Coordinates of C-alpha atoms (C1' of nucleotides) in Angstrom, one line a residue:
Chain A
M6 CA 98.6 -215.6 201.8
S7 CA 97.5 -213.2 199.2
T8 CA 94.3 -211.0 200.1
P9 CA 91.9 -213.0 197.6
E10 CA 93.2 -216.4 199.4
R11 CA 92.7 -214.7 202.9
L12 CA 89.2 -213.6 201.5
I13 CA 88.2 -217.9 200.4
E14 CA 89.6 -219.4 203.3
S15 CA 88.3 -217.4 205.9
T16 CA 84.8 -217.9 203.2
R17 CA 85.4 -221.2 204.1
E18 CA 85.3 -221.4 207.3
L19 CA 82.3 -219.9 208.5
L20 CA 79.5 -221.3 205.6
W21 CA 80.5 -223.8 206.8
E22 CA 80.1 -222.6 210.8
R23 CA 77.3 -220.3 210.3
G24 CA 75.6 -221.4 206.5
Y25 CA 75.4 -218.9 204.2
V26 CA 72.3 -217.3 206.1
G27 CA 74.9 -216.8 209.7
T28 CA 78.2 -215.2 207.6
S29 CA 77.7 -211.7 207.6
P30 CA 80.4 -209.5 204.6
K31 CA 81.6 -207.7 208.2
A32 CA 82.8 -211.1 209.4
V33 CA 84.7 -212.8 206.8
L34 CA 86.1 -208.6 206.3
E35 CA 86.7 -209.0 210.6
R36 CA 88.6 -212.9 210.1
S37 CA 90.9 -212.4 206.8
G38 CA 92.0 -209.1 208.2
A39 CA 91.3 -207.5 204.7
G40 CA 89.6 -203.8 204.1
Q41 CA 86.5 -203.6 202.8
G42 CA 87.6 -202.3 200.1
S43 CA 89.5 -205.3 198.9
M44 CA 86.3 -208.0 199.2
Y45 CA 84.7 -205.7 196.9
H46 CA 87.6 -204.9 194.4
H47 CA 88.2 -209.0 194.2
F48 CA 84.5 -210.6 194.4
K49 CA 81.4 -209.0 192.8
G50 CA 79.4 -209.5 197.2
K51 CA 78.5 -212.0 199.5
Q52 CA 77.2 -215.1 196.8
D53 CA 79.6 -214.7 194.8
L54 CA 82.6 -215.1 197.1
A55 CA 80.8 -217.5 199.0
L56 CA 80.6 -219.4 195.7
A57 CA 83.7 -219.4 195.1
A58 CA 84.5 -220.6 198.9
I59 CA 82.0 -223.1 198.1
R60 CA 83.7 -223.7 195.3
R61 CA 87.0 -225.2 196.5
T62 CA 85.4 -226.9 199.4
A63 CA 83.2 -228.9 197.5
E64 CA 86.8 -229.9 195.2
E65 CA 89.2 -230.6 198.3
M66 CA 86.0 -232.5 199.4
R67 CA 86.0 -235.2 196.2
A68 CA 89.7 -235.2 196.4
S69 CA 89.7 -236.4 199.9
A70 CA 86.1 -239.0 198.8
E71 CA 88.0 -240.2 195.3
G72 CA 92.0 -240.7 198.1
I73 CA 90.3 -243.4 199.9
L74 CA 87.7 -245.2 197.4
G75 CA 89.6 -245.2 195.0
G76 CA 91.9 -246.9 197.3
P77 CA 93.0 -250.7 198.2
G78 CA 90.9 -253.1 199.7
T79 CA 87.3 -255.2 198.7
P80 CA 84.4 -253.5 198.0
Y81 CA 83.6 -253.9 201.7
E82 CA 86.5 -252.4 202.6
R83 CA 86.7 -249.6 200.1
V84 CA 83.3 -248.4 201.9
E85 CA 84.6 -248.7 205.6
A86 CA 87.0 -247.5 205.2
Y87 CA 85.7 -244.4 203.6
L88 CA 83.1 -244.6 206.7
R89 CA 85.1 -245.1 209.2
R90 CA 87.7 -242.7 207.6
E91 CA 88.9 -239.7 210.7
R92 CA 85.8 -236.9 210.0
D93 CA 84.8 -233.1 212.6
V94 CA 81.5 -235.5 213.5
L95 CA 80.2 -231.9 215.5
R96 CA 81.7 -229.6 213.1
G97 CA 79.3 -230.8 210.4
C98 CA 79.7 -231.8 206.3
P99 CA 80.7 -228.0 205.0
I100 CA 78.9 -229.2 202.1
G101 CA 75.6 -231.0 203.2
R102 CA 75.0 -228.3 205.5
L103 CA 74.7 -226.0 203.1
T104 CA 71.5 -227.7 202.0
M105 CA 69.9 -226.6 205.2
D106 CA 70.6 -223.2 204.4
P107 CA 67.0 -221.4 202.6
E108 CA 69.8 -218.9 199.9
V109 CA 71.7 -221.7 199.1
I110 CA 69.0 -223.5 197.6
A111 CA 66.8 -220.5 196.2
S112 CA 70.3 -219.8 194.5
D113 CA 70.6 -222.6 191.4
D114 CA 74.2 -220.8 191.6
L115 CA 75.3 -221.6 195.0
R116 CA 73.0 -225.4 194.4
A117 CA 75.2 -226.2 191.9
P118 CA 78.6 -227.0 193.8
V119 CA 76.3 -228.8 196.4
D120 CA 74.4 -231.1 193.9
E121 CA 77.3 -231.6 192.2
T122 CA 79.4 -232.8 194.8
L123 CA 76.6 -235.5 196.0
D124 CA 75.8 -236.2 193.9
W125 CA 79.8 -237.4 192.7
L126 CA 79.9 -239.0 195.9
R127 CA 77.0 -241.0 195.5
E128 CA 77.5 -242.5 191.9
R129 CA 81.1 -243.5 193.3
L130 CA 79.9 -245.6 195.6
A131 CA 77.3 -246.9 193.7
G132 CA 80.3 -248.6 190.8
I133 CA 82.3 -249.5 194.1
V134 CA 78.8 -251.7 195.2
E135 CA 78.1 -252.7 191.8
E136 CA 81.3 -254.0 191.9
G137 CA 80.7 -255.4 194.7
R138 CA 77.3 -258.3 193.0
E139 CA 79.8 -258.3 191.0
Q140 CA 82.0 -260.1 192.5
G141 CA 79.8 -261.3 195.2
E142 CA 81.6 -259.9 198.2
F143 CA 77.2 -257.6 198.1
P144 CA 74.6 -259.6 197.4
L145 CA 72.4 -259.2 194.2
S146 CA 70.0 -258.2 195.6
L147 CA 71.2 -254.9 196.6
D148 CA 70.8 -251.9 193.8
G149 CA 73.7 -250.2 193.4
E150 CA 72.5 -246.4 194.1
E151 CA 70.0 -247.2 196.1
T152 CA 72.5 -249.0 197.9
A153 CA 75.1 -245.8 197.5
A154 CA 72.5 -242.7 199.0
T155 CA 71.7 -245.4 201.5
I156 CA 75.6 -244.9 202.5
V157 CA 76.0 -240.6 201.5
A158 CA 72.3 -240.3 203.6
T159 CA 73.7 -242.9 206.6
V160 CA 77.0 -239.9 206.5
Q161 CA 75.1 -236.9 206.8
G162 CA 72.7 -238.0 209.0
G163 CA 75.0 -239.2 211.4
Y164 CA 75.1 -235.1 210.8
V165 CA 72.8 -234.6 212.3
L166 CA 72.8 -237.4 215.1
A167 CA 75.4 -236.4 216.5
R168 CA 75.0 -232.3 216.3
A169 CA 71.1 -232.6 218.5
S170 CA 73.7 -235.1 221.2
G171 CA 76.4 -233.3 221.0
S172 CA 79.0 -236.2 220.9
P173 CA 79.8 -238.3 218.0
A174 CA 78.5 -241.3 219.7
A175 CA 75.5 -241.0 217.4
F176 CA 77.4 -240.7 214.6
D177 CA 79.5 -243.4 215.0
A178 CA 76.4 -245.9 216.2
A179 CA 75.1 -245.4 212.8
V180 CA 77.9 -246.7 211.6
R181 CA 78.5 -249.1 212.9
G182 CA 74.2 -250.3 212.2
L183 CA 75.1 -249.8 208.1
L184 CA 78.8 -251.7 208.7
A185 CA 76.3 -254.4 209.9
L186 CA 73.7 -255.1 207.1
L187 CA 77.1 -254.6 204.4
R188 CA 79.5 -256.9 206.2
P189 CA 79.2 -260.2 203.8
A190 CA 78.3 -263.2 205.6
R191 CA 81.5 -265.8 206.0
Chain B
M14 CA 43.5 -217.7 217.1
S15 CA 45.2 -216.4 220.2
T16 CA 47.6 -213.7 219.6
P17 CA 50.3 -215.9 220.9
E18 CA 49.4 -219.0 219.2
R19 CA 49.6 -216.7 215.5
L20 CA 53.0 -216.1 216.8
I21 CA 54.4 -219.6 217.4
E22 CA 52.6 -220.8 214.2
S23 CA 54.0 -218.3 211.9
T24 CA 57.8 -218.7 214.1
R25 CA 57.4 -222.1 213.7
E26 CA 56.8 -222.4 210.0
L27 CA 59.1 -219.6 208.9
L28 CA 61.7 -221.8 211.6
W29 CA 61.1 -224.4 209.4
E30 CA 62.3 -222.5 205.9
R31 CA 64.8 -221.2 207.1
G32 CA 66.2 -221.4 210.6
Y33 CA 67.1 -220.2 213.7
V34 CA 69.7 -217.4 212.1
G35 CA 67.6 -216.4 209.2
T36 CA 64.6 -215.9 210.8
S37 CA 63.4 -212.2 212.5
P38 CA 61.6 -211.0 214.0
K39 CA 59.8 -208.6 211.7
A40 CA 59.1 -211.9 209.5
V41 CA 57.6 -212.9 212.7
L42 CA 55.4 -210.2 213.1
E43 CA 54.6 -210.3 209.2
R44 CA 52.5 -213.6 208.4
S45 CA 51.0 -213.4 211.9
G46 CA 49.4 -210.3 211.4
A47 CA 51.0 -209.3 215.0
G48 CA 52.0 -206.3 217.1
Q49 CA 56.1 -205.4 217.5
G50 CA 54.2 -204.6 221.1
S51 CA 52.3 -208.1 220.9
M52 CA 55.7 -209.9 220.9
Y53 CA 56.9 -208.3 223.5
H54 CA 54.3 -209.4 226.1
H55 CA 53.6 -212.3 225.7
F56 CA 57.1 -213.9 224.4
K57 CA 60.6 -212.2 226.4
G58 CA 62.6 -212.0 222.8
K59 CA 63.3 -214.2 219.5
Q60 CA 64.6 -216.9 221.5
D61 CA 62.2 -217.2 224.2
L62 CA 59.1 -217.6 221.0
A63 CA 61.4 -220.2 219.4
L64 CA 61.9 -222.1 222.9
A65 CA 57.7 -222.2 222.5
A66 CA 57.2 -222.5 218.7
I67 CA 61.0 -225.6 218.8
R68 CA 58.8 -228.0 221.8
R69 CA 55.6 -227.6 219.8
T70 CA 56.5 -228.8 216.5
A71 CA 58.8 -231.9 218.6
E72 CA 55.9 -233.2 220.4
E73 CA 54.1 -232.6 216.9
M74 CA 56.5 -234.8 215.4
R75 CA 56.8 -237.3 218.4
A76 CA 53.0 -238.0 218.5
S77 CA 52.9 -238.2 213.9
A78 CA 55.6 -240.8 214.6
E79 CA 54.7 -242.7 217.3
G80 CA 51.2 -242.8 215.4
I81 CA 52.9 -244.8 212.9
L82 CA 56.0 -247.3 214.9
G83 CA 52.6 -248.0 217.6
G84 CA 50.4 -249.5 215.1
P85 CA 49.7 -252.4 213.6
G86 CA 52.9 -254.3 211.5
T87 CA 55.3 -256.8 212.6
P88 CA 58.8 -254.9 213.8
Y89 CA 59.8 -255.0 209.6
E90 CA 56.4 -253.4 208.0
R91 CA 56.1 -250.6 210.9
V92 CA 60.0 -249.5 210.0
E93 CA 58.7 -249.8 206.8
A94 CA 55.5 -247.6 207.3
Y95 CA 57.8 -245.6 209.0
L96 CA 60.0 -245.1 205.7
R97 CA 57.5 -245.1 203.4
R98 CA 55.0 -242.2 205.4
E99 CA 54.2 -239.5 202.7
R100 CA 56.5 -236.9 203.9
D101 CA 56.9 -232.9 202.0
V102 CA 60.9 -234.2 201.9
L103 CA 62.3 -231.2 200.5
R104 CA 61.5 -229.0 203.0
G105 CA 62.8 -230.6 205.7
C106 CA 62.8 -232.1 208.7
P107 CA 61.3 -229.3 211.3
I108 CA 63.5 -231.0 214.1
G109 CA 66.6 -232.4 212.3
R110 CA 67.6 -228.8 210.0
L111 CA 68.0 -227.1 212.9
T112 CA 71.8 -228.9 213.9
M113 CA 72.8 -226.8 211.6
D114 CA 71.5 -224.2 213.2
P115 CA 74.9 -222.3 215.0
E116 CA 72.5 -219.8 218.0
V117 CA 70.5 -223.3 217.5
I118 CA 74.1 -225.5 219.2
A119 CA 75.3 -223.0 221.2
S120 CA 72.4 -222.9 223.1
D121 CA 71.6 -225.9 225.4
D122 CA 67.7 -224.0 226.0
L123 CA 67.1 -224.1 222.5
R124 CA 69.3 -227.5 221.5
A125 CA 67.5 -229.7 224.1
P126 CA 63.2 -230.2 222.9
V127 CA 66.2 -231.8 219.4
D128 CA 68.4 -233.9 220.5
E129 CA 65.4 -235.3 222.8
T130 CA 63.0 -235.6 219.7
L131 CA 66.0 -237.5 218.2
D132 CA 67.2 -239.5 220.9
W133 CA 63.3 -240.3 221.3
L134 CA 63.0 -241.4 218.2
R135 CA 66.1 -244.1 218.0
E136 CA 64.8 -245.6 221.2
R137 CA 61.5 -246.2 220.0
L138 CA 63.5 -247.9 216.9
A139 CA 66.2 -250.1 219.3
G140 CA 63.3 -250.9 220.5
I141 CA 61.2 -252.0 218.0
V142 CA 64.5 -253.7 216.2
E143 CA 64.8 -256.0 219.1
E144 CA 61.6 -257.2 219.0
G145 CA 62.2 -258.1 215.7
R146 CA 65.1 -260.3 216.5
E147 CA 63.8 -261.9 219.2
Q148 CA 60.7 -263.1 216.9
G149 CA 63.6 -263.8 213.9
E150 CA 62.7 -261.0 211.5
F151 CA 65.8 -259.8 211.9
P152 CA 69.4 -261.3 212.6
L153 CA 70.8 -261.4 215.8
S154 CA 73.9 -259.9 214.2
L155 CA 71.8 -256.3 214.6
D156 CA 72.3 -253.9 216.8
G157 CA 68.8 -252.5 218.3
E158 CA 69.9 -249.0 219.1
E159 CA 73.1 -248.5 216.3
T160 CA 69.6 -249.7 213.7
A161 CA 68.6 -247.6 214.5
A162 CA 70.6 -245.2 214.3
T163 CA 71.2 -246.1 210.8
I164 CA 67.6 -245.6 210.8
V165 CA 67.5 -242.1 211.7
A166 CA 70.2 -241.1 209.7
T167 CA 69.1 -242.3 207.2
V168 CA 66.2 -240.2 206.7
Q169 CA 67.9 -237.5 207.7
G170 CA 70.5 -237.4 205.4
G171 CA 67.4 -238.5 202.9
Y172 CA 66.2 -234.7 203.1
V173 CA 69.9 -233.7 202.2
L174 CA 70.4 -235.3 199.3
A175 CA 67.1 -234.8 198.2
R176 CA 67.1 -231.3 199.1
A177 CA 70.9 -230.6 197.7
S178 CA 69.4 -232.7 194.2
G179 CA 65.6 -230.2 194.3
S180 CA 64.2 -233.5 193.9
P181 CA 62.6 -236.0 196.1
A182 CA 63.7 -238.9 194.1
A183 CA 66.9 -239.0 196.2
F184 CA 65.2 -239.6 199.7
D185 CA 63.7 -242.5 198.2
A186 CA 66.4 -244.2 196.5
A187 CA 68.4 -244.0 200.6
V188 CA 64.4 -245.7 202.1
R189 CA 64.7 -247.7 199.5
G190 CA 69.0 -248.4 200.5
L191 CA 68.3 -249.3 204.0
L192 CA 64.3 -251.2 202.6
A193 CA 66.1 -253.4 201.5
L194 CA 68.9 -254.1 203.5
L195 CA 66.3 -254.6 207.0
R196 CA 64.6 -257.6 204.2
P197 CA 63.7 -260.4 206.1
A198 CA 65.3 -263.4 203.7
R199 CA 62.1 -265.0 202.6
Chain C
dG21 C1' 47.1 -206.3 225.6
dT22 C1' 47.7 -203.7 221.7
dC23 C1' 49.5 -199.6 219.0
dT24 C1' 53.3 -196.5 217.9
dA25 C1' 58.3 -194.2 218.5
dT26 C1' 62.8 -194.8 218.7
dA27 C1' 67.2 -196.8 218.7
dA28 C1' 72.0 -198.8 219.3
dT29 C1' 73.1 -202.2 215.9
dT30 C1' 74.4 -204.5 211.7
dT31 C1' 73.8 -205.7 207.0
dG32 C1' 75.9 -205.5 201.8
dA33 C1' 76.9 -202.8 199.1
dT34 C1' 78.8 -197.6 196.8
dA35 C1' 82.1 -193.1 196.2
dG36 C1' 86.1 -192.0 195.9
dA37 C1' 90.4 -190.8 198.0
dC38 C1' 95.0 -193.0 197.9
Chain D
dG10 C1' 95.2 -202.8 194.8
dT11 C1' 93.6 -200.8 199.8
dC12 C1' 91.2 -197.6 202.6
dT13 C1' 87.6 -194.7 205.0
dA14 C1' 83.8 -192.1 204.7
dT15 C1' 78.5 -192.8 204.1
dC16 C1' 73.9 -194.9 202.9
dA17 C1' 69.4 -197.1 203.3
dA18 C1' 67.3 -201.0 204.9
dA19 C1' 67.5 -204.5 208.3
dT20 C1' 67.9 -206.2 213.1
dT21 C1' 66.1 -206.5 217.9
dA22 C1' 64.8 -204.6 221.2
dT23 C1' 63.5 -200.8 224.8
dA24 C1' 60.0 -197.2 226.0
dG25 C1' 56.1 -195.0 226.9
dA26 C1' 51.1 -193.7 225.4
dC27 C1' 46.1 -196.3 224.5

DNA sequence: GTCTATAATTTGATAGAC
DNA sequence: GTCTATCAAATTATAGAC
């Protein structure tokens, strides 16, 4: 892997584990094996490197969600597949966790890819819920955008509950609770 | 206010705004107006002070939730009142945000009050959902614990969506989406 | 109890040799 | 492109005077 690649990948890991405020250039250098000079040659500084890392993580997250949401199945089945997909629950969401970082929220540049990713996910799910309403799988009383927000929030909040308790169980419970509420009557 | 009080209150604010990793003793001293010596006289260090601050925030959050959940109304009405209560949405949850802090999660002492608070909230809501099932306000097909986990997760995740977009609208949408799913048929 | 002084380490970056 | 040297400021304390 090239030096800039190694810097980005190490930064991605550290941002996931420790957030922006908790990640120092020194830690990135140690993990990547690069020297001080290399980092400042390829990137303007901590924020520039973090931006490259966040953009890549956002792209990956979107592609992986699309892989499931654009797959086979009825709307309910695709939502279920998304909610039940394997996740490293205790590590949390590499994008969502950034919203709790004061310096990410303070910088429009750093926040933009986070916002765009979660917004895309909500829109994607809203379309699927609408599809389900039209097909009669979901009640017409549901609102696509609102239901989609609830689905994304349940996932993001599920990580919070799991990390608080140190176990994925609470995440799974929240997902099962939501699926029971969404489940079509037979 | 006494010096220890001012130290705790300043730490509470900073933990809410910046998390544990992002909060320095220096910032606490500046905000509280106390000197270096005072802080280390009354507390063993950063972690000890943070623990006192987190415990107090946890107590307050619990009391304020109980004020609504133990209030009047049917089970659905009490859940709705809790979800719709006024919140400083863009500031996020002062307890939930700590789960994204690597040093809080790494310390059993710091994590304990966070875990206990969210756990208490889930149990409290689970009891209310059970009550609603028995009274026929919620379908018997719902599971109390799972539905409660979904409710708490929606709130916690709602903060994530709101902070990502820089607007409370997404939080409100997630709450409305959940209430539509929970709403008793007339 | 509170204050100032001191200190070892880390942070985030620049300079300049190679 | 990569390296080491250097730097001012911040971090998380401890020491000891008052």
